[in-house]
Amino acid sequence: MGRPPGFDRREVLAAVEREFRKSGYDGTTLDDISAATGLGRGSLYAAFGDKHALFLAALGDYCDQDEASDAAALEGPDETAMERLRAYLIDSVDRQLNDPEQLACMASRFTVELAGRDQEATARLRHGFDAQRAALAGCLRAAQRNGDLDPAAEPVTLATLLVVGFRGISSLIGIGLDRAELVAVIDAILAGLPRPPGPRVHQAATQEPYSQV
Amino acid sequence: MGRPPGFDRREVLAAVEREFRKSGYDGTTLDDISAATGLGRGSLYAAFGDKHALFLAALGDYCDQDEASDAAALEGPDETAMERLRAYLIDSVDRQLNDPEQLACMASRFTVELAGRDQEATARLRHGFDAQRAALAGCLRAAQRNGDLDPAAEPVTLATLLVVGFRGISSLIGIGLDRAELVAVIDAILAGLPRPPGPRVHQAATQEPYSQV
DNA sequence: AACGATCTGGACTGTTCAGTAAAGAACCCT
DNA sequence: AGGGTTCTTTACTGAACAGTCCAGATCGTT
């Protein structure tokens, strides 16, 4: 038994992830990572391998956490499914807006940057997309059971629509859309989800959002 | 009067744009650009300035064309406004899917990559966003005049929603969503736009899309 | 307390990068 | 047809890059 590592793997990967997220894959140098983590290049290579392996480790760690937190945020009783959906979207906007540098999430950024170029990263991102969509579809099914959503609607298509909205919003925050506009878009998306047919008259333009902030 | 340039500026900028779009700003080298355009580094520097200026020129040229083609595609009689809207979204998907490398559009890519880092590029991208949104809002107002859309709805918010969808779809093509899924999402977005209140009963989940492919 | 295995960090290497400069080729005008 | 101006290409430069290596520090074990 020799000397144990003097760093926490999760903490290091979080710092690495942030660097990559800030400057992109090509724009991040090992010196940047070394400065951000406080580890020398030798330590980084010994612990994680080369730059690409280090990136994949950070991406994997990020996706794991993201998938778990998405599932947790969208899990719950059928009665509040629509509220969870709205809170999930608003929260993701707020998290990015409150970020000191308003960086887009790892998934939004690297889906665009690495598609068709880094197969391993793309595969991991695809898995993350499937997980996010599945969590959203589960929440939509709960809403259907509660009578908030048309039971004839296809949950996976609507979940894909929500991920599309999520990614689109995440990328557009970068050019300076403000919170009020984004919240209005989120409410317009949710207002457009198909309501169940029945006695309640649908008046999309004037209806109340599912919950207020 | 000396020797005139032996290249067409638009053609060169189109090749430059494609290189940047493929590999990103940091990932594109002047050698790549030199090979793609057939021009030496010296000619490029003399004609456009340094790498950043060259990028801005290519971005500006791309945005100019994009803004013009968006405006043209969405202009037309009120009666077919909804059809133009759908055709516009479907066309943009098809253009990207038929691209030999399925590259995301310039705007989608660099909005994410350069936000908070390149102010000049971000300003140009913001201008492009505003133009795209304005063109969509104009088309939505036409749909309102034709009675296809709730006159109480706010066209700019809905136009923002459509840009969000546009950008989200563009980025998600990269991880392998197929055309059928994307068309279903587009139809779900359009089906969710608020219909005018009135005798016609709204049954979102089962209604027909505005036109079939 | 001393040993040995492991971690650590800075120096080193070959490569590639953006940008420059100068020599040579091509073209318009007179 | 020739002169002058502009374009084009090649070779060059200093900096920055990813990745390697090794001497020294650190800690669990015996």
Short mmCIF file of C-alpha atoms (C1' of nucleotides) in Angstrom, two decimals:
data_model
loop_
_atom_site.label_atom_id
_atom_site.label_comp_id
_atom_site.label_asym_id
_atom_site.label_seq_id
_atom_site.Cartn_x
_atom_site.Cartn_y
_atom_site.Cartn_z
CA MET A 1 0.00 0.00 0.00
CA GLY A 2 1.41 3.32 -1.00
CA ARG A 3 0.26 6.83 -0.55
CA PRO A 4 -3.46 7.38 -1.18
CA PRO A 5 -4.60 10.13 -3.57
CA GLY A 6 -4.85 13.50 -1.92
CA PHE A 7 -7.95 14.55 -3.87
CA ASP A 8 -11.59 13.63 -4.06
CA ARG A 9 -12.44 12.14 -7.42
CA ARG A 10 -15.91 13.66 -7.58
CA GLU A 11 -14.67 17.12 -6.69
CA VAL A 12 -11.97 16.96 -9.32
CA LEU A 13 -14.38 15.77 -12.00
CA ALA A 14 -16.81 18.55 -11.08
CA ALA A 15 -14.07 21.13 -11.59
CA VAL A 16 -13.03 19.47 -14.83
CA GLU A 17 -16.60 19.45 -16.06
CA ARG A 18 -16.93 23.14 -15.32
CA GLU A 19 -13.80 23.98 -17.29
CA PHE A 20 -14.95 21.99 -20.30
CA ARG A 21 -18.39 23.48 -20.03
CA LYS A 22 -16.95 26.97 -19.98
CA SER A 23 -14.50 26.72 -22.87
CA GLY A 24 -15.55 23.68 -24.86
CA TYR A 25 -13.45 20.65 -25.61
CA ASP A 26 -10.92 22.25 -27.91
CA GLY A 27 -10.86 25.48 -25.96
CA THR A 28 -9.91 23.83 -22.68
CA THR A 29 -6.19 23.22 -22.11
CA LEU A 30 -4.62 20.88 -19.63
CA ASP A 31 -3.13 23.93 -17.97
CA ASP A 32 -6.64 25.29 -17.40
CA ILE A 33 -7.68 21.99 -15.88
CA SER A 34 -4.54 21.79 -13.81
CA ALA A 35 -5.18 25.27 -12.44
CA ALA A 36 -8.87 24.58 -11.80
CA THR A 37 -8.28 21.32 -9.98
CA GLY A 38 -4.99 22.16 -8.29
CA LEU A 39 -3.53 18.94 -9.64
CA GLY A 40 -0.46 18.69 -11.80
CA ARG A 41 -0.56 17.21 -15.25
CA GLY A 42 1.18 14.07 -14.05
CA SER A 43 -1.46 13.42 -11.43
CA LEU A 44 -4.26 13.96 -13.92
CA TYR A 45 -2.73 11.55 -16.40
CA ALA A 46 -2.12 8.91 -13.76
CA ALA A 47 -5.64 9.15 -12.40
CA PHE A 48 -7.75 9.57 -15.53
CA GLY A 49 -5.64 9.07 -18.63
CA ASP A 50 -5.39 11.55 -21.48
CA LYS A 51 -7.50 14.59 -22.21
CA HIS A 52 -10.24 12.69 -23.98
CA ALA A 53 -10.55 10.06 -21.24
CA LEU A 54 -10.64 12.83 -18.67
CA PHE A 55 -13.42 14.52 -20.60
CA LEU A 56 -15.42 11.32 -20.85
CA ALA A 57 -15.00 10.72 -17.12
CA ALA A 58 -16.28 14.22 -16.35
CA LEU A 59 -19.12 13.87 -18.83
CA GLY A 60 -20.11 10.48 -17.44
CA ASP A 61 -20.08 11.75 -13.87
CA TYR A 62 -22.15 14.76 -14.86
CA CYS A 63 -24.69 12.64 -16.75
CA ASP A 64 -25.02 10.20 -13.88
CA GLN A 65 -25.87 12.99 -11.47
CA ASP A 66 -28.16 14.68 -13.95
CA GLU A 67 -30.10 11.53 -14.67
CA ALA A 68 -30.57 10.85 -10.98
CA SER A 69 -31.70 14.37 -10.17
CA ASP A 70 -34.08 14.48 -13.15
CA ALA A 71 -35.71 11.26 -12.04
CA ALA A 72 -36.03 12.52 -8.48
CA ALA A 73 -37.46 15.89 -9.50
CA LEU A 74 -40.12 14.35 -11.72
CA GLU A 75 -41.13 11.49 -9.43
CA GLY A 76 -44.15 11.96 -7.20
CA PRO A 77 -47.93 11.69 -6.81
CA ASP A 78 -50.16 11.96 -9.88
CA GLU A 79 -52.01 14.94 -8.42
CA THR A 80 -49.00 17.24 -8.66
CA ALA A 81 -47.47 15.90 -11.85
CA MET A 82 -48.17 19.04 -13.86
CA GLU A 83 -46.73 21.21 -11.12
CA ARG A 84 -43.58 19.10 -11.01
CA LEU A 85 -43.25 19.46 -14.75
CA ARG A 86 -43.43 23.23 -14.58
CA ALA A 87 -41.15 23.44 -11.56
CA TYR A 88 -38.61 21.22 -13.32
CA LEU A 89 -38.45 23.51 -16.36
CA ILE A 90 -38.42 26.73 -14.36
CA ASP A 91 -35.76 25.38 -12.03
CA SER A 92 -33.48 24.47 -14.89
CA VAL A 93 -33.83 27.99 -16.28
CA ASP A 94 -33.12 29.54 -12.88
CA ARG A 95 -30.11 27.35 -12.31
CA GLN A 96 -28.58 28.51 -15.55
CA LEU A 97 -29.52 32.17 -15.01
CA ASN A 98 -28.08 32.13 -11.50
CA ASP A 99 -24.89 30.50 -12.67
CA PRO A 100 -22.08 33.06 -12.41
CA GLU A 101 -21.34 32.63 -16.09
CA GLN A 102 -24.76 31.44 -17.29
CA LEU A 103 -23.16 28.42 -18.86
CA ALA A 104 -25.44 26.10 -20.78
CA CYS A 105 -25.70 22.62 -19.34
CA MET A 106 -23.17 20.00 -20.34
CA ALA A 107 -25.70 18.10 -22.43
CA SER A 108 -26.88 21.12 -24.43
CA ARG A 109 -23.36 22.26 -25.11
CA PHE A 110 -21.70 19.05 -26.15
CA THR A 111 -24.60 17.57 -28.06
CA VAL A 112 -23.96 20.34 -30.56
CA GLU A 113 -20.19 20.47 -30.29
CA LEU A 114 -19.34 16.79 -30.48
CA ALA A 115 -22.07 15.28 -32.64
CA GLY A 116 -20.56 13.42 -35.57
CA ARG A 117 -17.07 13.78 -34.18
CA ASP A 118 -16.83 11.97 -30.85
CA GLN A 119 -18.79 8.76 -30.92
CA GLU A 120 -18.19 7.81 -27.29
CA ALA A 121 -19.35 11.18 -26.01
CA THR A 122 -22.35 11.16 -28.34
CA ALA A 123 -23.36 7.71 -27.09
CA ARG A 124 -23.24 8.90 -23.48
CA LEU A 125 -25.23 12.01 -24.37
CA ARG A 126 -27.79 9.90 -26.19
CA HIS A 127 -28.20 7.77 -23.08
CA GLY A 128 -28.70 10.93 -21.05
CA PHE A 129 -31.28 12.18 -23.51
CA ASP A 130 -33.19 8.90 -23.32
CA ALA A 131 -33.15 9.06 -19.53
CA GLN A 132 -34.39 12.64 -19.44
CA ARG A 133 -37.11 11.86 -21.93
CA ALA A 134 -38.16 8.76 -20.01
CA ALA A 135 -38.40 10.72 -16.76
CA LEU A 136 -40.52 13.35 -18.47
CA ALA A 137 -42.71 10.72 -20.12
CA GLY A 138 -43.28 9.13 -16.72
CA CYS A 139 -44.43 12.45 -15.34
CA LEU A 140 -46.70 12.99 -18.33
CA ARG A 141 -48.29 9.58 -17.76
CA ALA A 142 -48.93 10.56 -14.16
CA ALA A 143 -50.63 13.71 -15.44
CA GLN A 144 -52.75 11.58 -17.74
CA ARG A 145 -53.82 9.38 -14.83
CA ASN A 146 -54.81 12.50 -12.94
CA GLY A 147 -56.91 13.80 -15.82
CA ASP A 148 -54.68 16.80 -16.58
CA LEU A 149 -53.66 15.50 -19.97
CA ASP A 150 -55.43 13.91 -22.88
CA PRO A 151 -55.16 10.13 -22.35
CA ALA A 152 -54.99 9.68 -26.11
CA ALA A 153 -51.79 11.70 -26.37
CA GLU A 154 -48.48 9.91 -26.88
CA PRO A 155 -46.33 10.60 -23.79
CA VAL A 156 -43.02 9.93 -25.52
CA THR A 157 -43.71 12.44 -28.30
CA LEU A 158 -44.72 15.07 -25.76
CA ALA A 159 -41.67 14.23 -23.65
CA THR A 160 -39.49 14.71 -26.73
CA LEU A 161 -41.19 18.04 -27.25
CA LEU A 162 -40.32 19.04 -23.69
CA VAL A 163 -36.67 18.05 -24.10
CA VAL A 164 -36.62 20.06 -27.32
CA GLY A 165 -37.94 23.02 -25.37
CA PHE A 166 -35.46 22.43 -22.59
CA ARG A 167 -32.50 22.36 -24.94
CA GLY A 168 -33.71 25.26 -27.01
CA ILE A 169 -34.15 27.43 -23.95
CA SER A 170 -30.80 26.43 -22.54
CA SER A 171 -29.02 27.52 -25.69
CA LEU A 172 -30.99 30.76 -26.08
CA ILE A 173 -30.21 31.96 -22.58
CA GLY A 174 -26.73 32.64 -23.95
CA ILE A 175 -27.90 35.45 -26.22
CA GLY A 176 -29.66 37.31 -23.45
CA LEU A 177 -33.31 36.30 -23.22
CA ASP A 178 -34.57 37.36 -19.82
CA ARG A 179 -36.33 35.28 -17.26
CA ALA A 180 -39.80 36.67 -17.90
CA GLU A 181 -39.65 35.77 -21.60
CA LEU A 182 -38.44 32.28 -20.80
CA VAL A 183 -41.12 31.68 -18.20
CA ALA A 184 -43.72 32.89 -20.70
CA VAL A 185 -42.39 30.39 -23.23
CA ILE A 186 -42.47 27.58 -20.70
CA ASP A 187 -46.07 28.41 -19.84
CA ALA A 188 -46.97 28.57 -23.51
CA ILE A 189 -45.44 25.14 -24.03
CA LEU A 190 -47.32 23.68 -21.08
CA ALA A 191 -50.54 25.42 -22.12
CA GLY A 192 -50.20 23.71 -25.48
CA LEU A 193 -50.10 20.19 -24.08
CA PRO A 194 -53.34 18.47 -25.10
CA ARG A 195 -56.03 18.67 -22.42
CA PRO A 196 -58.46 15.79 -22.01
CA PRO A 197 -61.69 16.18 -23.97
CA GLY A 198 -64.65 16.85 -21.73
CA PRO A 199 -66.93 19.43 -20.12
CA ARG A 200 -64.10 21.84 -19.26
CA VAL A 201 -63.78 24.31 -22.13
CA HIS A 202 -60.27 24.84 -23.36
CA GLN A 203 -59.29 28.48 -23.81
CA ALA A 204 -55.59 28.25 -24.27
CA ALA A 205 -54.71 31.93 -24.55
CA THR A 206 -56.34 33.03 -21.34
CA GLN A 207 -56.03 29.94 -19.18
CA GLU A 208 -54.08 29.94 -15.94
CA PRO A 209 -50.66 28.30 -15.85
CA TYR A 210 -50.55 25.15 -13.82
CA SER A 211 -49.00 26.98 -10.90
CA GLN A 212 -47.64 30.43 -10.24
CA VAL A 213 -44.12 31.31 -9.17
CA MET B 1 -5.27 49.03 -60.87
CA GLY B 2 -3.57 45.76 -60.03
CA ARG B 3 -4.55 42.18 -60.32
CA PRO B 4 -8.12 41.40 -59.22
CA PRO B 5 -8.72 38.64 -56.66
CA GLY B 6 -8.95 35.22 -58.20
CA PHE B 7 -11.74 34.06 -55.92
CA ASP B 8 -15.38 34.88 -55.30
CA ARG B 9 -15.86 36.36 -51.86
CA ARG B 10 -19.20 34.71 -51.26
CA GLU B 11 -17.93 31.30 -52.30
CA VAL B 12 -14.92 31.59 -50.04
CA LEU B 13 -17.02 32.70 -47.09
CA ALA B 14 -19.41 29.81 -47.68
CA ALA B 15 -16.51 27.35 -47.51
CA VAL B 16 -15.14 29.09 -44.43
CA GLU B 17 -18.54 28.96 -42.78
CA ARG B 18 -18.77 25.26 -43.46
CA GLU B 19 -15.39 24.57 -41.90
CA PHE B 20 -16.23 26.54 -38.76
CA ARG B 21 -19.62 24.89 -38.58
CA LYS B 22 -18.03 21.47 -38.80
CA SER B 23 -15.25 21.86 -36.26
CA GLY B 24 -16.18 24.85 -34.16
CA TYR B 25 -14.14 27.99 -33.69
CA ASP B 26 -11.27 26.51 -31.72
CA GLY B 27 -11.31 23.29 -33.66
CA THR B 28 -10.84 24.95 -37.03
CA THR B 29 -7.28 25.75 -38.07
CA LEU B 30 -6.16 28.14 -40.75
CA ASP B 31 -4.72 25.15 -42.57
CA ASP B 32 -8.20 23.62 -42.69
CA ILE B 33 -9.58 26.85 -44.07
CA SER B 34 -6.73 27.17 -46.50
CA ALA B 35 -7.38 23.64 -47.79
CA ALA B 36 -11.15 24.16 -47.97
CA THR B 37 -10.91 27.42 -49.86
CA GLY B 38 -7.82 26.71 -51.92
CA LEU B 39 -6.37 30.02 -50.76
CA GLY B 40 -3.07 30.43 -48.95
CA ARG B 41 -2.87 31.95 -45.52
CA GLY B 42 -1.45 35.16 -46.91
CA SER B 43 -4.40 35.67 -49.25
CA LEU B 44 -6.84 35.01 -46.44
CA TYR B 45 -5.15 37.52 -44.18
CA ALA B 46 -5.00 40.15 -46.87
CA ALA B 47 -8.64 39.71 -47.80
CA PHE B 48 -10.33 39.24 -44.43
CA GLY B 49 -7.88 39.90 -41.61
CA ASP B 50 -7.13 37.47 -38.81
CA LYS B 51 -8.99 34.33 -37.83
CA HIS B 52 -11.56 36.10 -35.73
CA ALA B 53 -12.34 38.68 -38.40
CA LEU B 54 -12.62 35.89 -40.93
CA PHE B 55 -15.04 34.08 -38.68
CA LEU B 56 -17.15 37.18 -38.17
CA ALA B 57 -17.24 37.76 -41.92
CA ALA B 58 -18.43 34.20 -42.53
CA LEU B 59 -20.96 34.44 -39.70
CA GLY B 60 -22.26 37.76 -40.95
CA ASP B 61 -22.62 36.49 -44.49
CA TYR B 62 -24.41 33.39 -43.26
CA CYS B 63 -26.77 35.40 -41.06
CA ASP B 64 -27.57 37.82 -43.86
CA GLN B 65 -28.60 34.99 -46.15
CA ASP B 66 -30.48 33.21 -43.40
CA GLU B 67 -32.46 36.27 -42.44
CA ALA B 68 -33.41 36.91 -46.03
CA SER B 69 -34.48 33.33 -46.69
CA ASP B 70 -36.46 33.14 -43.41
CA ALA B 71 -38.34 36.30 -44.32
CA ALA B 72 -39.06 35.01 -47.80
CA ALA B 73 -40.21 31.59 -46.59
CA LEU B 74 -42.62 33.03 -44.05
CA GLU B 75 -44.06 35.82 -46.17
CA GLY B 76 -47.33 35.23 -47.99
CA PRO B 77 -51.11 35.34 -47.89
CA ASP B 78 -52.92 34.99 -44.55
CA GLU B 79 -54.82 31.93 -45.75
CA THR B 80 -51.71 29.75 -45.94
CA ALA B 81 -49.83 31.17 -42.96
CA MET B 82 -50.11 28.01 -40.88
CA GLU B 83 -48.96 25.90 -43.79
CA ARG B 84 -45.94 28.13 -44.32
CA LEU B 85 -45.10 27.80 -40.64
CA ARG B 86 -45.13 24.03 -40.80
CA ALA B 87 -43.26 23.90 -44.09
CA TYR B 88 -40.62 26.22 -42.67
CA LEU B 89 -39.98 23.97 -39.68
CA ILE B 90 -40.05 20.74 -41.67
CA ASP B 91 -37.76 22.20 -44.32
CA SER B 92 -35.19 23.22 -41.78
CA VAL B 93 -35.20 19.69 -40.38
CA ASP B 94 -34.86 18.17 -43.82
CA ARG B 95 -32.05 20.50 -44.77
CA GLN B 96 -30.06 19.39 -41.76
CA LEU B 97 -30.90 15.70 -42.18
CA ASN B 98 -29.90 15.80 -45.83
CA ASP B 99 -26.66 17.58 -45.07
CA PRO B 100 -23.81 15.13 -45.69
CA GLU B 101 -22.61 15.59 -42.12
CA GLN B 102 -25.90 16.64 -40.51
CA LEU B 103 -24.26 19.73 -39.14
CA ALA B 104 -26.38 21.95 -36.94
CA CYS B 105 -26.99 25.40 -38.34
CA MET B 106 -24.47 28.14 -37.70
CA ALA B 107 -26.78 29.93 -35.29
CA SER B 108 -27.56 26.88 -33.16
CA ARG B 109 -23.95 25.92 -32.92
CA PHE B 110 -22.32 29.20 -32.10
CA THR B 111 -25.01 30.56 -29.85
CA VAL B 112 -23.93 27.83 -27.45
CA GLU B 113 -20.24 27.86 -28.19
CA LEU B 114 -19.54 31.59 -28.12
CA ALA B 115 -22.03 32.98 -25.61
CA GLY B 116 -20.26 34.92 -22.91
CA ARG B 117 -16.97 34.73 -24.72
CA ASP B 118 -17.24 36.52 -28.05
CA GLN B 119 -19.31 39.64 -27.75
CA GLU B 120 -19.22 40.59 -31.41
CA ALA B 121 -20.38 37.16 -32.55
CA THR B 122 -23.04 37.06 -29.86
CA ALA B 123 -24.37 40.45 -30.97
CA ARG B 124 -24.64 39.23 -34.56
CA LEU B 125 -26.36 36.04 -33.42
CA ARG B 126 -28.75 38.05 -31.29
CA HIS B 127 -29.65 40.15 -34.30
CA GLY B 128 -30.29 36.98 -36.27
CA PHE B 129 -32.46 35.62 -33.50
CA ASP B 130 -34.51 38.80 -33.43
CA ALA B 131 -34.96 38.64 -37.20
CA GLN B 132 -36.04 35.00 -37.12
CA ARG B 133 -38.45 35.68 -34.30
CA ALA B 134 -39.87 38.73 -36.06
CA ALA B 135 -40.43 36.74 -39.25
CA LEU B 136 -42.21 34.02 -37.29
CA ALA B 137 -44.28 36.56 -35.36
CA GLY B 138 -45.35 38.11 -38.66
CA CYS B 139 -46.50 34.75 -39.89
CA LEU B 140 -48.36 34.13 -36.63
CA ARG B 141 -50.15 37.46 -36.97
CA ALA B 142 -51.21 36.44 -40.45
CA ALA B 143 -52.60 33.22 -38.97
CA GLN B 144 -54.49 35.27 -36.40
CA ARG B 145 -56.01 37.41 -39.15
CA ASN B 146 -57.10 34.25 -40.90
CA GLY B 147 -58.74 32.87 -37.77
CA ASP B 148 -56.32 29.98 -37.32
CA LEU B 149 -54.90 31.32 -34.08
CA ASP B 150 -56.38 32.86 -30.96
CA PRO B 151 -56.33 36.64 -31.53
CA ALA B 152 -55.69 37.13 -27.79
CA ALA B 153 -52.39 35.23 -27.95
CA GLU B 154 -49.14 37.17 -27.90
CA PRO B 155 -47.38 36.56 -31.25
CA VAL B 156 -43.90 37.37 -29.96
CA THR B 157 -44.13 34.85 -27.14
CA LEU B 158 -45.34 32.17 -29.51
CA ALA B 159 -42.63 33.13 -32.00
CA THR B 160 -40.05 32.76 -29.24
CA LEU B 161 -41.52 29.35 -28.53
CA LEU B 162 -41.08 28.38 -32.16
CA VAL B 163 -37.46 29.53 -32.21
CA VAL B 164 -36.90 27.54 -29.04
CA GLY B 165 -38.32 24.51 -30.79
CA PHE B 166 -36.27 25.19 -33.89
CA ARG B 167 -33.03 25.41 -31.95
CA GLY B 168 -33.82 22.47 -29.73
CA ILE B 169 -34.56 20.27 -32.71
CA SER B 170 -31.46 21.42 -34.53
CA SER B 171 -29.25 20.41 -31.65
CA LEU B 172 -31.00 17.09 -31.02
CA ILE B 173 -30.61 15.91 -34.59
CA GLY B 174 -26.97 15.39 -33.68
CA ILE B 175 -27.71 12.54 -31.30
CA GLY B 176 -29.73 10.61 -33.81
CA LEU B 177 -33.42 11.44 -33.57
CA ASP B 178 -35.05 10.32 -36.77
CA ARG B 179 -37.23 12.31 -39.09
CA ALA B 180 -40.52 10.76 -37.99
CA GLU B 181 -39.93 11.69 -34.36
CA LEU B 182 -38.99 15.22 -35.29
CA VAL B 183 -42.01 15.69 -37.52
CA ALA B 184 -44.21 14.39 -34.70
CA VAL B 185 -42.68 16.94 -32.36
CA ILE B 186 -43.21 19.75 -34.85
CA ASP B 187 -46.85 18.75 -35.24
CA ALA B 188 -47.26 18.56 -31.47
CA ILE B 189 -45.82 22.07 -31.15
CA LEU B 190 -48.14 23.42 -33.84
CA ALA B 191 -51.11 21.56 -32.38
CA GLY B 192 -50.42 23.29 -29.08
CA LEU B 193 -50.66 26.80 -30.49
CA PRO B 194 -53.80 28.40 -29.04
CA ARG B 195 -56.83 28.10 -31.35
CA PRO B 196 -59.39 30.87 -31.43
CA PRO B 197 -62.30 30.39 -29.02
CA GLY B 198 -65.57 29.65 -30.78
CA PRO B 199 -67.98 27.05 -32.02
CA ARG B 200 -65.26 24.70 -33.21
CA VAL B 201 -64.45 22.33 -30.34
CA HIS B 202 -60.77 21.97 -29.64
CA GLN B 203 -59.54 18.40 -29.37
CA ALA B 204 -55.84 18.78 -29.46
CA ALA B 205 -54.78 15.16 -29.28
CA THR B 206 -56.78 13.97 -32.23
CA GLN B 207 -56.85 17.01 -34.46
CA GLU B 208 -55.34 16.96 -37.89
CA PRO B 209 -52.03 18.64 -38.51
CA TYR B 210 -52.29 21.77 -40.60
CA SER B 211 -51.11 19.91 -43.63
CA GLN B 212 -49.75 16.51 -44.38
CA VAL B 213 -46.39 15.68 -45.88
"C1'" DA C 1 11.04 3.93 12.85
"C1'" DA C 2 12.14 2.56 8.49
"C1'" DC C 3 10.71 0.64 4.16
"C1'" DG C 4 8.41 0.62 -0.18
"C1'" DA C 5 4.64 1.79 -2.91
"C1'" DT C 6 2.08 5.43 -4.60
"C1'" DC C 7 1.20 10.19 -5.40
"C1'" DT C 8 2.82 14.86 -6.87
"C1'" DG C 9 4.58 18.69 -9.61
"C1'" DG C 10 7.71 20.84 -12.52
"C1'" DA C 11 10.75 20.42 -16.39
"C1'" DC C 12 11.10 18.56 -20.99
"C1'" DT C 13 9.80 17.22 -26.00
"C1'" DG C 14 7.93 17.19 -30.45
"C1'" DT C 15 4.08 19.06 -32.73
"C1'" DT C 16 0.87 22.37 -34.18
"C1'" DC C 17 -0.92 26.73 -33.99
"C1'" DA C 18 -1.83 31.90 -35.59
"C1'" DG C 19 0.21 35.35 -37.67
"C1'" DT C 20 4.13 37.68 -40.64
"C1'" DA C 21 7.14 38.80 -44.33
"C1'" DA C 22 9.10 38.62 -48.65
"C1'" DA C 23 9.64 36.73 -53.26
"C1'" DG C 24 7.26 35.68 -57.33
"C1'" DA C 25 3.08 35.47 -60.47
"C1'" DA C 26 -0.89 37.57 -62.66
"C1'" DC C 27 -3.51 41.17 -64.32
"C1'" DC C 28 -5.36 45.96 -65.66
"C1'" DC C 29 -4.30 50.26 -67.66
"C1'" DT C 30 -1.97 53.29 -70.69
"C1'" DA D 1 3.70 45.81 -75.06
"C1'" DG D 2 5.34 47.39 -70.72
"C1'" DG D 3 4.92 49.26 -66.05
"C1'" DG D 4 2.93 49.34 -61.72
"C1'" DT D 5 -0.23 47.51 -58.60
"C1'" DT D 6 -2.35 43.87 -56.45
"C1'" DC D 7 -2.81 39.02 -55.55
"C1'" DT D 8 -0.64 34.49 -54.26
"C1'" DT D 9 2.47 31.31 -52.26
"C1'" DT D 10 6.10 29.60 -49.41
"C1'" DA D 11 9.02 29.73 -45.68
"C1'" DC D 12 9.57 31.48 -41.19
"C1'" DT D 13 8.71 32.81 -36.04
"C1'" DG D 14 7.38 32.73 -31.36
"C1'" DA D 15 3.95 30.91 -28.55
"C1'" DA D 16 0.97 27.33 -26.90
"C1'" DC D 17 -0.41 22.80 -27.03
"C1'" DA D 18 -0.81 17.54 -25.38
"C1'" DG D 19 1.62 14.22 -23.51
"C1'" DT D 20 5.95 12.13 -20.94
"C1'" DC D 21 9.27 11.54 -17.42
"C1'" DC D 22 11.64 11.66 -13.27
"C1'" DA D 23 13.12 13.32 -8.79
"C1'" DG D 24 11.17 14.19 -4.54
"C1'" DA D 25 7.34 14.21 -1.19
"C1'" DT D 26 3.90 11.56 1.34
"C1'" DC D 27 1.66 7.94 3.65
"C1'" DG D 28 0.28 2.98 4.98
"C1'" DT D 29 2.54 -0.98 6.52
"C1'" DT D 30 5.53 -3.94 9.23
#
